[in-house]
XYZ file of N, CA and C in Angstrom:
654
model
N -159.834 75.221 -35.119
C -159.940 74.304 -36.241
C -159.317 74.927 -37.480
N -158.748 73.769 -38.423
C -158.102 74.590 -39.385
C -159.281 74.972 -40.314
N -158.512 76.269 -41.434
C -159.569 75.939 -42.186
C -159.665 75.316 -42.915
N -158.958 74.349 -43.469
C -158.867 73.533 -43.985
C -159.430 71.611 -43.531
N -160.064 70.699 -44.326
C -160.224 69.719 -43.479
C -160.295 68.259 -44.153
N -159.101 67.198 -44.105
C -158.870 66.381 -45.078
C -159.931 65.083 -44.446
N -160.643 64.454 -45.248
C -160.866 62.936 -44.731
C -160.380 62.381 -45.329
N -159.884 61.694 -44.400
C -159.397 59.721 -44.954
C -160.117 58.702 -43.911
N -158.917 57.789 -44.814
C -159.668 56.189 -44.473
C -158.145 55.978 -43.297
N -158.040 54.927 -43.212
C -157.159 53.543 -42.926
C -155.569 54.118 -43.675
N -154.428 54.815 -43.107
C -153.619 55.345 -43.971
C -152.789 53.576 -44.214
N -152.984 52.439 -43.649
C -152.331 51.746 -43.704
C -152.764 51.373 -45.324
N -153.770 51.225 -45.433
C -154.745 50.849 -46.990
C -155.036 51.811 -47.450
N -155.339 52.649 -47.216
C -156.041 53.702 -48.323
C -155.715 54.327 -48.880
N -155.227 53.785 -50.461
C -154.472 54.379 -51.131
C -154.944 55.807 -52.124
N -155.893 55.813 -52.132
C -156.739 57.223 -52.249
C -156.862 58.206 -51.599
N -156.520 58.143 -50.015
C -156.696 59.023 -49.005
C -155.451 59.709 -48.832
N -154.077 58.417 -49.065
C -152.878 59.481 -49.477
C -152.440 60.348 -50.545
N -152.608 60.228 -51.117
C -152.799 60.975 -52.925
C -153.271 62.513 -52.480
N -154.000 63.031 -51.854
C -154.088 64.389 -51.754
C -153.860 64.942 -50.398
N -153.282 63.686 -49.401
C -153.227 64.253 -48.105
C -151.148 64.459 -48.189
N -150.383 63.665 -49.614
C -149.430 63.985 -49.886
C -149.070 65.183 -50.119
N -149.890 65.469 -50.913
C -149.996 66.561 -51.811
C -149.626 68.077 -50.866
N -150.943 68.242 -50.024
C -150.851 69.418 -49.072
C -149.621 68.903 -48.170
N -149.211 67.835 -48.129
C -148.113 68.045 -47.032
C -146.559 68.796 -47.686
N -146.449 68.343 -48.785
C -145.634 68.962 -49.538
C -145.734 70.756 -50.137
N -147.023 70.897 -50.010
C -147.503 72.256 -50.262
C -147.114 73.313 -48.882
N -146.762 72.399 -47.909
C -146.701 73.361 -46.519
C -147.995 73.631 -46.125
N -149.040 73.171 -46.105
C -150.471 73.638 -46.024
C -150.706 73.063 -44.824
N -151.510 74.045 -44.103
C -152.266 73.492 -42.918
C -153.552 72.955 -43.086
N -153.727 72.001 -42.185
C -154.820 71.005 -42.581
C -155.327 70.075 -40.984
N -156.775 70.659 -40.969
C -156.650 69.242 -39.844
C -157.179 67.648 -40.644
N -156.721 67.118 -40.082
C -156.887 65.308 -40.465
C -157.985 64.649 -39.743
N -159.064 63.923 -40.422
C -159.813 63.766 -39.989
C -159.718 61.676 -40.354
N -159.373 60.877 -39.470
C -159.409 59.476 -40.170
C -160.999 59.002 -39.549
N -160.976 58.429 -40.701
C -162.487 57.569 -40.204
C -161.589 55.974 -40.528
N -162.064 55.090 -40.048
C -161.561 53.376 -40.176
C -162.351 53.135 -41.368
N -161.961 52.232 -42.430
C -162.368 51.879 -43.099
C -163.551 50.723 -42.654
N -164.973 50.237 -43.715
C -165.108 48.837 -43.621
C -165.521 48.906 -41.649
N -166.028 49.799 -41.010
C -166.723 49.735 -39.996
C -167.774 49.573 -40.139
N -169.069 49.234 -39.226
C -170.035 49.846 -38.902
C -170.951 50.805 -39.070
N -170.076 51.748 -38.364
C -170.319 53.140 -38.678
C -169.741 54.015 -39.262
N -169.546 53.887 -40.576
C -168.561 54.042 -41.767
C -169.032 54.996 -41.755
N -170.373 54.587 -42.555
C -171.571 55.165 -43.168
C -171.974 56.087 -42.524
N -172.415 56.120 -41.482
C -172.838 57.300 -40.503
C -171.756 58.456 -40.140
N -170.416 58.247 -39.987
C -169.611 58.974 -39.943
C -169.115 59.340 -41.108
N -169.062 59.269 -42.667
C -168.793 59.678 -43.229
C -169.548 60.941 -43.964
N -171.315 60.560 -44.006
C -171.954 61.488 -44.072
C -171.906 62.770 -43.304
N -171.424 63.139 -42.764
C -171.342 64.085 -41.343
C -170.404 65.118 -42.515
N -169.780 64.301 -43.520
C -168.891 65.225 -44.026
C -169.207 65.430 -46.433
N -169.456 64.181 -46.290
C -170.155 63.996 -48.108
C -171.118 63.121 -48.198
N -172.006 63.353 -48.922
C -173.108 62.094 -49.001
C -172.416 61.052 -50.369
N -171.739 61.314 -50.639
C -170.601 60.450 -51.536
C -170.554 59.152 -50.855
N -170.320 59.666 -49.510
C -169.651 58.290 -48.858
C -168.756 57.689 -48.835
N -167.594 58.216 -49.484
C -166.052 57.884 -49.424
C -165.375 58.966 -49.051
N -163.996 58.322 -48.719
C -162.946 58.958 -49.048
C -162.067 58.995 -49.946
N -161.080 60.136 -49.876
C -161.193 60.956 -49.389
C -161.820 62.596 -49.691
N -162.297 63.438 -48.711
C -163.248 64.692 -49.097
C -161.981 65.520 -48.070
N -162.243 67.103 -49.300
C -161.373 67.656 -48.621
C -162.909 69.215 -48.297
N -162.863 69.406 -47.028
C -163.751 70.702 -46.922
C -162.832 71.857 -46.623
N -163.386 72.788 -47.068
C -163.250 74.665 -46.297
C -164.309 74.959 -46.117
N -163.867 76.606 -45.598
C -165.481 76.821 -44.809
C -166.289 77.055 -45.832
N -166.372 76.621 -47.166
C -166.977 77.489 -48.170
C -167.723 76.338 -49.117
N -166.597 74.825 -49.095
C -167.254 74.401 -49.712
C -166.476 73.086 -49.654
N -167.068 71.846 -50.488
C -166.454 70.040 -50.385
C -166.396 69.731 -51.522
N -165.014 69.214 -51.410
C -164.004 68.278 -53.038
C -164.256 67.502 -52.638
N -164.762 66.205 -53.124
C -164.043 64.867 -52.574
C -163.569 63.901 -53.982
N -163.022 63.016 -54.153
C -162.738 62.425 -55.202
C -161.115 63.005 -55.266
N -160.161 61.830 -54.885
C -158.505 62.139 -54.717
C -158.164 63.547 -56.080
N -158.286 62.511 -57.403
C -158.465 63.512 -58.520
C -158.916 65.097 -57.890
N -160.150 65.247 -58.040
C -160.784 66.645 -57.764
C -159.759 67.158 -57.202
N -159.590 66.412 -55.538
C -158.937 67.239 -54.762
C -157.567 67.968 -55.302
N -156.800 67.039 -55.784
C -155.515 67.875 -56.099
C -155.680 68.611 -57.483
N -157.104 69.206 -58.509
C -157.106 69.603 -58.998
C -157.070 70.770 -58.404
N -158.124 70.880 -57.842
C -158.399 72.035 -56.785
C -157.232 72.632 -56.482
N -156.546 72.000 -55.800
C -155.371 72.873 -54.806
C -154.267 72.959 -56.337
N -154.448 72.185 -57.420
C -153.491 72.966 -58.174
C -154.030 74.013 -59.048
N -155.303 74.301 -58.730
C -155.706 75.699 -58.990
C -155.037 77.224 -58.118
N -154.831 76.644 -57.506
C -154.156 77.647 -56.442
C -152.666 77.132 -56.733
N -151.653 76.207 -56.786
C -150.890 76.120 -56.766
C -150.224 75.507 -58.312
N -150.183 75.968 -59.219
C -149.953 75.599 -60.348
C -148.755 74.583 -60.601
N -147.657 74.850 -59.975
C -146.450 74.259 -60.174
C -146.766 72.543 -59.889
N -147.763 72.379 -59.468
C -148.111 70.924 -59.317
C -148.230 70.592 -60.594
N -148.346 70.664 -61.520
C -148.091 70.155 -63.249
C -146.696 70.922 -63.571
N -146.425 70.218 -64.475
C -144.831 70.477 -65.444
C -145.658 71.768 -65.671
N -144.319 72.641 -66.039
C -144.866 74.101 -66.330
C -144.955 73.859 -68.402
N -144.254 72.972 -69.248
C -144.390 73.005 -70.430
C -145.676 71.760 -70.695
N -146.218 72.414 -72.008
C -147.672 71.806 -72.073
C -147.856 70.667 -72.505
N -146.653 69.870 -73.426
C -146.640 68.731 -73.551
C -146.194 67.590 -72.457
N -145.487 68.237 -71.887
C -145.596 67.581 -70.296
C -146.429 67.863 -69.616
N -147.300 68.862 -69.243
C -148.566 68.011 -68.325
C -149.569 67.828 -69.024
N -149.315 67.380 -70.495
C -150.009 66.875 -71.486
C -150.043 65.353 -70.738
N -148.571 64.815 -70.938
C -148.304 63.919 -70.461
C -148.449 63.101 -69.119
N -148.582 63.890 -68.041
C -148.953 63.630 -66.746
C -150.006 63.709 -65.928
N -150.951 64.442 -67.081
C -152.427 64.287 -66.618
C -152.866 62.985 -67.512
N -152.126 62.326 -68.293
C -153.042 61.637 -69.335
C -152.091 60.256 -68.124
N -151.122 60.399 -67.821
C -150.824 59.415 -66.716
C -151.589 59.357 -65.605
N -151.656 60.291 -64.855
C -152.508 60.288 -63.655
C -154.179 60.252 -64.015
N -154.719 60.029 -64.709
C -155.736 59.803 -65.661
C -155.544 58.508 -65.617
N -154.601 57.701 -66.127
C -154.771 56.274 -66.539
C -154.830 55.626 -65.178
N -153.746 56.060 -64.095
C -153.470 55.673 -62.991
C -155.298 55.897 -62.146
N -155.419 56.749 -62.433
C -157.022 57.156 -61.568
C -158.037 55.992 -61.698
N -158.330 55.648 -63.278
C -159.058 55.077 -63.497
C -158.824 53.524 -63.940
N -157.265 52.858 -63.957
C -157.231 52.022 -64.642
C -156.481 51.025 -63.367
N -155.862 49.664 -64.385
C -154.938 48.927 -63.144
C -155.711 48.048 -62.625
N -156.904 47.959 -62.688
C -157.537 46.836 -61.985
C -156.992 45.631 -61.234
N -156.182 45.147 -62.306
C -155.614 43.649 -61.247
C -154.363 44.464 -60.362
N -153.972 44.989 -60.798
C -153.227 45.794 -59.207
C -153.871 45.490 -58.504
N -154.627 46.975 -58.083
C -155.567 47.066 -57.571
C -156.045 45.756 -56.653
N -156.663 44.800 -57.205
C -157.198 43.766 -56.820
C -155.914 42.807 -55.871
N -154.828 42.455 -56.681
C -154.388 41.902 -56.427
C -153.073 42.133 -55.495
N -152.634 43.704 -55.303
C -151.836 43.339 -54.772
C -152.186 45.158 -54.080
N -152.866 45.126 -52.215
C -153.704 45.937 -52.134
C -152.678 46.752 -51.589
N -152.417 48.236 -51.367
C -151.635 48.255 -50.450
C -151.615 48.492 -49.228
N -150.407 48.123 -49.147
C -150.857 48.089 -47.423
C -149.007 48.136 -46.246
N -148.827 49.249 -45.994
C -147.835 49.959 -45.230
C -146.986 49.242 -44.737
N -148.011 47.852 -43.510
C -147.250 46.897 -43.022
C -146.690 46.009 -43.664
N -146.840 45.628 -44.625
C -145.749 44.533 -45.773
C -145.075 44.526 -45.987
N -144.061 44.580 -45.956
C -142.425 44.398 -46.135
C -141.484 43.247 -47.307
N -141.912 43.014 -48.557
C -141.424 42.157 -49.115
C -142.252 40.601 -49.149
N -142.792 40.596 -48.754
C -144.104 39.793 -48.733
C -143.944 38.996 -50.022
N -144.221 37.693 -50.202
C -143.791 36.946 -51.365
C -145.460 37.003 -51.784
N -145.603 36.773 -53.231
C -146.999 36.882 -53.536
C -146.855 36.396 -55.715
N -148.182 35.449 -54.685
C -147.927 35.171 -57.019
C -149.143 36.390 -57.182
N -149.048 36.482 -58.316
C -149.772 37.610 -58.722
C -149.840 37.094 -60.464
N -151.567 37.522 -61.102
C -151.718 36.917 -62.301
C -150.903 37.883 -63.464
N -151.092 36.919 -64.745
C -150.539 38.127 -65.764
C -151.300 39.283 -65.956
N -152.241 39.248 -65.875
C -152.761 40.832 -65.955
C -152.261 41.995 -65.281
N -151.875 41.479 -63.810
C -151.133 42.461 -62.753
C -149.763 42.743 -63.101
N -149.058 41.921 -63.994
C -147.672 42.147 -64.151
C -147.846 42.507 -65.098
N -148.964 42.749 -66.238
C -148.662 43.440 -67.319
C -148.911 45.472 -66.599
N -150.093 45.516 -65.702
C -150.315 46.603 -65.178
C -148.392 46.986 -64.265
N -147.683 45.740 -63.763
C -146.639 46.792 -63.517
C -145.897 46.988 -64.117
N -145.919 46.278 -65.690
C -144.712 46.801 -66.564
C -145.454 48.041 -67.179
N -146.523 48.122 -67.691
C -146.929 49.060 -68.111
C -147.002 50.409 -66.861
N -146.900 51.138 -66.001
C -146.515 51.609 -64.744
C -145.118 52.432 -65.036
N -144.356 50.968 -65.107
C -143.203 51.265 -65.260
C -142.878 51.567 -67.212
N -143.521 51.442 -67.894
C -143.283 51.883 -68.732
C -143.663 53.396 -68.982
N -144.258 54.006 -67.974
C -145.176 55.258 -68.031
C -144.180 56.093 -67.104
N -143.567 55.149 -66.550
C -142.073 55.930 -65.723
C -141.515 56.757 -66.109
N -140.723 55.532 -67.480
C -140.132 56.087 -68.331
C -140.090 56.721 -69.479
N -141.319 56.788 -69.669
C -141.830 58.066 -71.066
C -141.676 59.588 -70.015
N -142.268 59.550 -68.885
C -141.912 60.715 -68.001
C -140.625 61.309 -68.330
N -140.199 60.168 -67.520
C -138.370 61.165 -67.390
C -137.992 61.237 -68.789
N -138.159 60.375 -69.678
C -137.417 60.760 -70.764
C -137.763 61.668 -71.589
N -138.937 62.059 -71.588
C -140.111 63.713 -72.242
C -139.360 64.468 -71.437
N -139.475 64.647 -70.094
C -139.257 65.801 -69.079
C -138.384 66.328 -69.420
N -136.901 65.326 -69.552
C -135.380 65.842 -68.465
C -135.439 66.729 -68.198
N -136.047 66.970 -67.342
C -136.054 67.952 -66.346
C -135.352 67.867 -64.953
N -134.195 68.637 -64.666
C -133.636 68.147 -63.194
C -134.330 68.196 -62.132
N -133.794 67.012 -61.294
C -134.436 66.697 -60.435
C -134.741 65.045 -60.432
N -135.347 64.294 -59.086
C -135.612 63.270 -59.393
C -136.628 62.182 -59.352
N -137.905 63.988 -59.432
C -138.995 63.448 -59.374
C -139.480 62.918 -61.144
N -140.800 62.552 -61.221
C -141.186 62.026 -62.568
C -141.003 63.239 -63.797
N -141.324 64.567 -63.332
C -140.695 65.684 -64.245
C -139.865 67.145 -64.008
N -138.976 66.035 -62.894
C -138.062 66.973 -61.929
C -138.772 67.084 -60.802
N -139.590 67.946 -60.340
C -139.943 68.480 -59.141
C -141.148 67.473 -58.505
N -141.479 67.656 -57.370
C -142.834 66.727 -56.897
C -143.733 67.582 -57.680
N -144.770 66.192 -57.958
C -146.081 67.157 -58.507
C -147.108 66.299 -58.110
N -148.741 66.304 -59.029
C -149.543 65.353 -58.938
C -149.573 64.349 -59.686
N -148.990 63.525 -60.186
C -148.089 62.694 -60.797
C -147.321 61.322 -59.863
N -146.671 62.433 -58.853
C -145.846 61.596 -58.291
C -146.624 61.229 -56.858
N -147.943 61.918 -56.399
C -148.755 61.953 -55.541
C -149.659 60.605 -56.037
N -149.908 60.758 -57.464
C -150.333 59.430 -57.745
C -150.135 57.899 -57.612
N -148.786 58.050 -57.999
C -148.029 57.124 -57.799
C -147.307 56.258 -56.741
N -147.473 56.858 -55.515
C -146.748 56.680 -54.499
C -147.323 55.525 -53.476
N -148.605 55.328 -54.021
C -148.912 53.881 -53.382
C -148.441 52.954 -53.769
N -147.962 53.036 -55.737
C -147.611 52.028 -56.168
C -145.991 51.755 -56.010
N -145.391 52.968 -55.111
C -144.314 52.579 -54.629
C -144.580 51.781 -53.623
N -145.661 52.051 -52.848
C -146.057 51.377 -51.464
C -145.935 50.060 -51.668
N -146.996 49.881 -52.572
C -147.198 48.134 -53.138
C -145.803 47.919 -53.663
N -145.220 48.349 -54.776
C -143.365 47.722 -54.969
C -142.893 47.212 -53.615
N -142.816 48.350 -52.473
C -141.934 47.631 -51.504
C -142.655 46.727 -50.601
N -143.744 46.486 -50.629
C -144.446 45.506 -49.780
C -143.995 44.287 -50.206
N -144.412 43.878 -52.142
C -144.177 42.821 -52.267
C -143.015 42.320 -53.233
N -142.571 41.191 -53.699
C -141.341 41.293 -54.057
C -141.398 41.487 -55.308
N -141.787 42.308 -56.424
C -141.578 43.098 -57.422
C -139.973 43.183 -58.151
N -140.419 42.805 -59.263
C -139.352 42.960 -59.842
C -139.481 44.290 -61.004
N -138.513 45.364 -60.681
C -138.069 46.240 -61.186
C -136.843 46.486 -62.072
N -137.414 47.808 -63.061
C -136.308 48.684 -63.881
C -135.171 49.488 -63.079
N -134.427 49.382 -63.481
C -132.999 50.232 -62.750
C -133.517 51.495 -62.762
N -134.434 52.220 -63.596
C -135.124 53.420 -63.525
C -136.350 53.751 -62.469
N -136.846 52.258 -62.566
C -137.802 52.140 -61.079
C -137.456 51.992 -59.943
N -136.679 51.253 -59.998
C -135.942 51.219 -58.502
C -135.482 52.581 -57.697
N -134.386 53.037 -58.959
C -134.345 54.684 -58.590
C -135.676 55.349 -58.273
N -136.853 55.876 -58.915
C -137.697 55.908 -58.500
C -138.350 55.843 -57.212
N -138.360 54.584 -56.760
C -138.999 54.209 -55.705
C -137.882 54.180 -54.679
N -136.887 54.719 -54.732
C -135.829 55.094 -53.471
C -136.236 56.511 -53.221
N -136.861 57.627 -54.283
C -136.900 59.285 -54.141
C -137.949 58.746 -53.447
N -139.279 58.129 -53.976
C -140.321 58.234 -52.980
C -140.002 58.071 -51.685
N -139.621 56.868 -51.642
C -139.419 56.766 -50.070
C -138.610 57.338 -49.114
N -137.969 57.913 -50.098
C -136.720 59.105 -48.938
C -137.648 60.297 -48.822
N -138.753 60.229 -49.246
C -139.717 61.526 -48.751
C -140.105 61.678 -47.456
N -139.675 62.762 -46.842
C -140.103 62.215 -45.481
C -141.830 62.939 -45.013
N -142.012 63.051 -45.361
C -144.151 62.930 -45.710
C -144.376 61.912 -45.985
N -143.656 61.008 -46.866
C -144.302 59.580 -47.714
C -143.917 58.708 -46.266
N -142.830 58.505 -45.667
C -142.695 58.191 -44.705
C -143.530 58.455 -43.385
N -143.419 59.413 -42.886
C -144.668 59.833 -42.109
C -146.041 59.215 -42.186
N -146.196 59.023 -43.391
C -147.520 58.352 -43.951
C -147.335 56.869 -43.640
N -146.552 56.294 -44.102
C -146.029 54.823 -43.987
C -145.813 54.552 -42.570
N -145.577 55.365 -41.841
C -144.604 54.594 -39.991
C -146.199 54.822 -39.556
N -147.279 55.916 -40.072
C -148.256 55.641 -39.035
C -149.624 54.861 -39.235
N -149.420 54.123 -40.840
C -149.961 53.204 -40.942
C -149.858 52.197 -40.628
N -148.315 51.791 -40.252
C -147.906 50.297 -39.487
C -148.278 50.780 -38.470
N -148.533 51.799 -37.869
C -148.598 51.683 -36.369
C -150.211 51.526 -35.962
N -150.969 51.668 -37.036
C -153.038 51.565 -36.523
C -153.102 50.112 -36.387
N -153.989 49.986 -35.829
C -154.264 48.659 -35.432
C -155.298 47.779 -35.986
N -156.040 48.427 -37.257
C -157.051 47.630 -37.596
C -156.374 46.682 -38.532
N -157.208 45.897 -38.959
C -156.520 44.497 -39.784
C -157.997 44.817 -40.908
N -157.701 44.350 -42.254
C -158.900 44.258 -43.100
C -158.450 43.046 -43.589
N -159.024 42.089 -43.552
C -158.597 40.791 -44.004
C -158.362 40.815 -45.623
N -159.746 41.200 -46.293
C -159.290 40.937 -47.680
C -158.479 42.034 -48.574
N -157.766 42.564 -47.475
C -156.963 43.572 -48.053
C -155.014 43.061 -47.423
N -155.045 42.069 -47.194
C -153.920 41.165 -46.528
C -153.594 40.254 -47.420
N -152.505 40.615 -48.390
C -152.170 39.375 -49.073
C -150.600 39.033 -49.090
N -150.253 37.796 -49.736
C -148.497 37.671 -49.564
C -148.165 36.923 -48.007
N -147.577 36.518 -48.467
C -146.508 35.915 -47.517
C -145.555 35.918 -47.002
N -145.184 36.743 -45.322
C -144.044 37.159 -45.082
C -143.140 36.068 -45.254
């Protein structure tokens, strides 16, 4: 067993469970993977086995349990620093993003869930949600333009930032979103990740369905 030990949910939906299971994949870190199905039965019973939290995702060692996406990649960027911009007004900037992203977005969120198998999916979506993706995308571009930093992640290099974000690339390409020439770019680096990918081919491939997490119209 490793010593290391990630839980998740549903990688097709669970956009919390990828956020720090990105993270270590990009770190080179060994890890065993532990999925529980979302919205079972025996959710509950199998999740305790690992946090009395009751979500995902929890990351254990033999020593001790993170759970909460946040925590987790605080944690490991205790050990791995370069996961924040190395200048202080930039990860001034990218914790106060991944901060907003953590806690905010609601009609996203709500409205447009993500989910791996979607492909362009037509979908009305209210103004609140399109103000959450211009604002997104307005948080894009305060990034790169603070950073320039080379490279073509949010402040050059991958960080926790762009670990954040990468569902909401998920959701862009599911449904038909209209994007910045800066987002678009964007959401081509994500997806040429081949971890972010990995993540994506083996969520189309599980077989559970969550209904109220199915929206749009192929």
């Amino acid at each position: 067993m490793s010593e290391l030990q990630l839980v998740i949910g549903n990688k097709n939906y669970s956009s919390w469970s990828l956020r720090p299971w990105l993270v270590l994949k990009q770190l080179h870190v060994e890890f065993e993977e532990i999925r529980i199905p979302l919205f079972t039965d025996n959710f509950k019973q199998q999740i305790r086995q690992y946090s009395e939290a009751e979500k995902v995702p929890i990351l254990k060692t033999s020593e001790l349990t993170v759970w909460d996406s946040l925590s987790i990649c605080e944690y490991l960027a205790e050990q791995h620093p370069h996961l924040w911009p190395d200048h202080p007004a930039d990860r001034a900037l990218a914790r106060s993003a991944v901060a907003e992203m953590h806690s905010g977005f609601t009609a996203l969120r709500h409205e447009l869930p993500m989910n791996c198998r979607a492909q362009q999916r037509s979908l009305n979506y209210s103004d609140a949600a399109a103000a959450d993706l211009n604002r997104i995308q307005s948080l894009w571009q305060q990034c790169k333009s603070q950073s320039q930093q080379p490279g073509p992640w949010l402040f050059g290099r991958f960080g926790i930032i762009d670990a954040f974000f990468a569902p909401v690339v998920i959701r862009c390409n599911a449904y038909k979103i209209p994007l910045s020439e800066l987002a678009q770019g964007y959401l081509k680096t994500q997806l040429a990740n081949p971890d972010l990918q990995q993540w994506i081919d083996a969520g189309k491939a599980e077989s559970e369905v969550i209904e109220e997490e199915e929206a749009g119209e192929a």
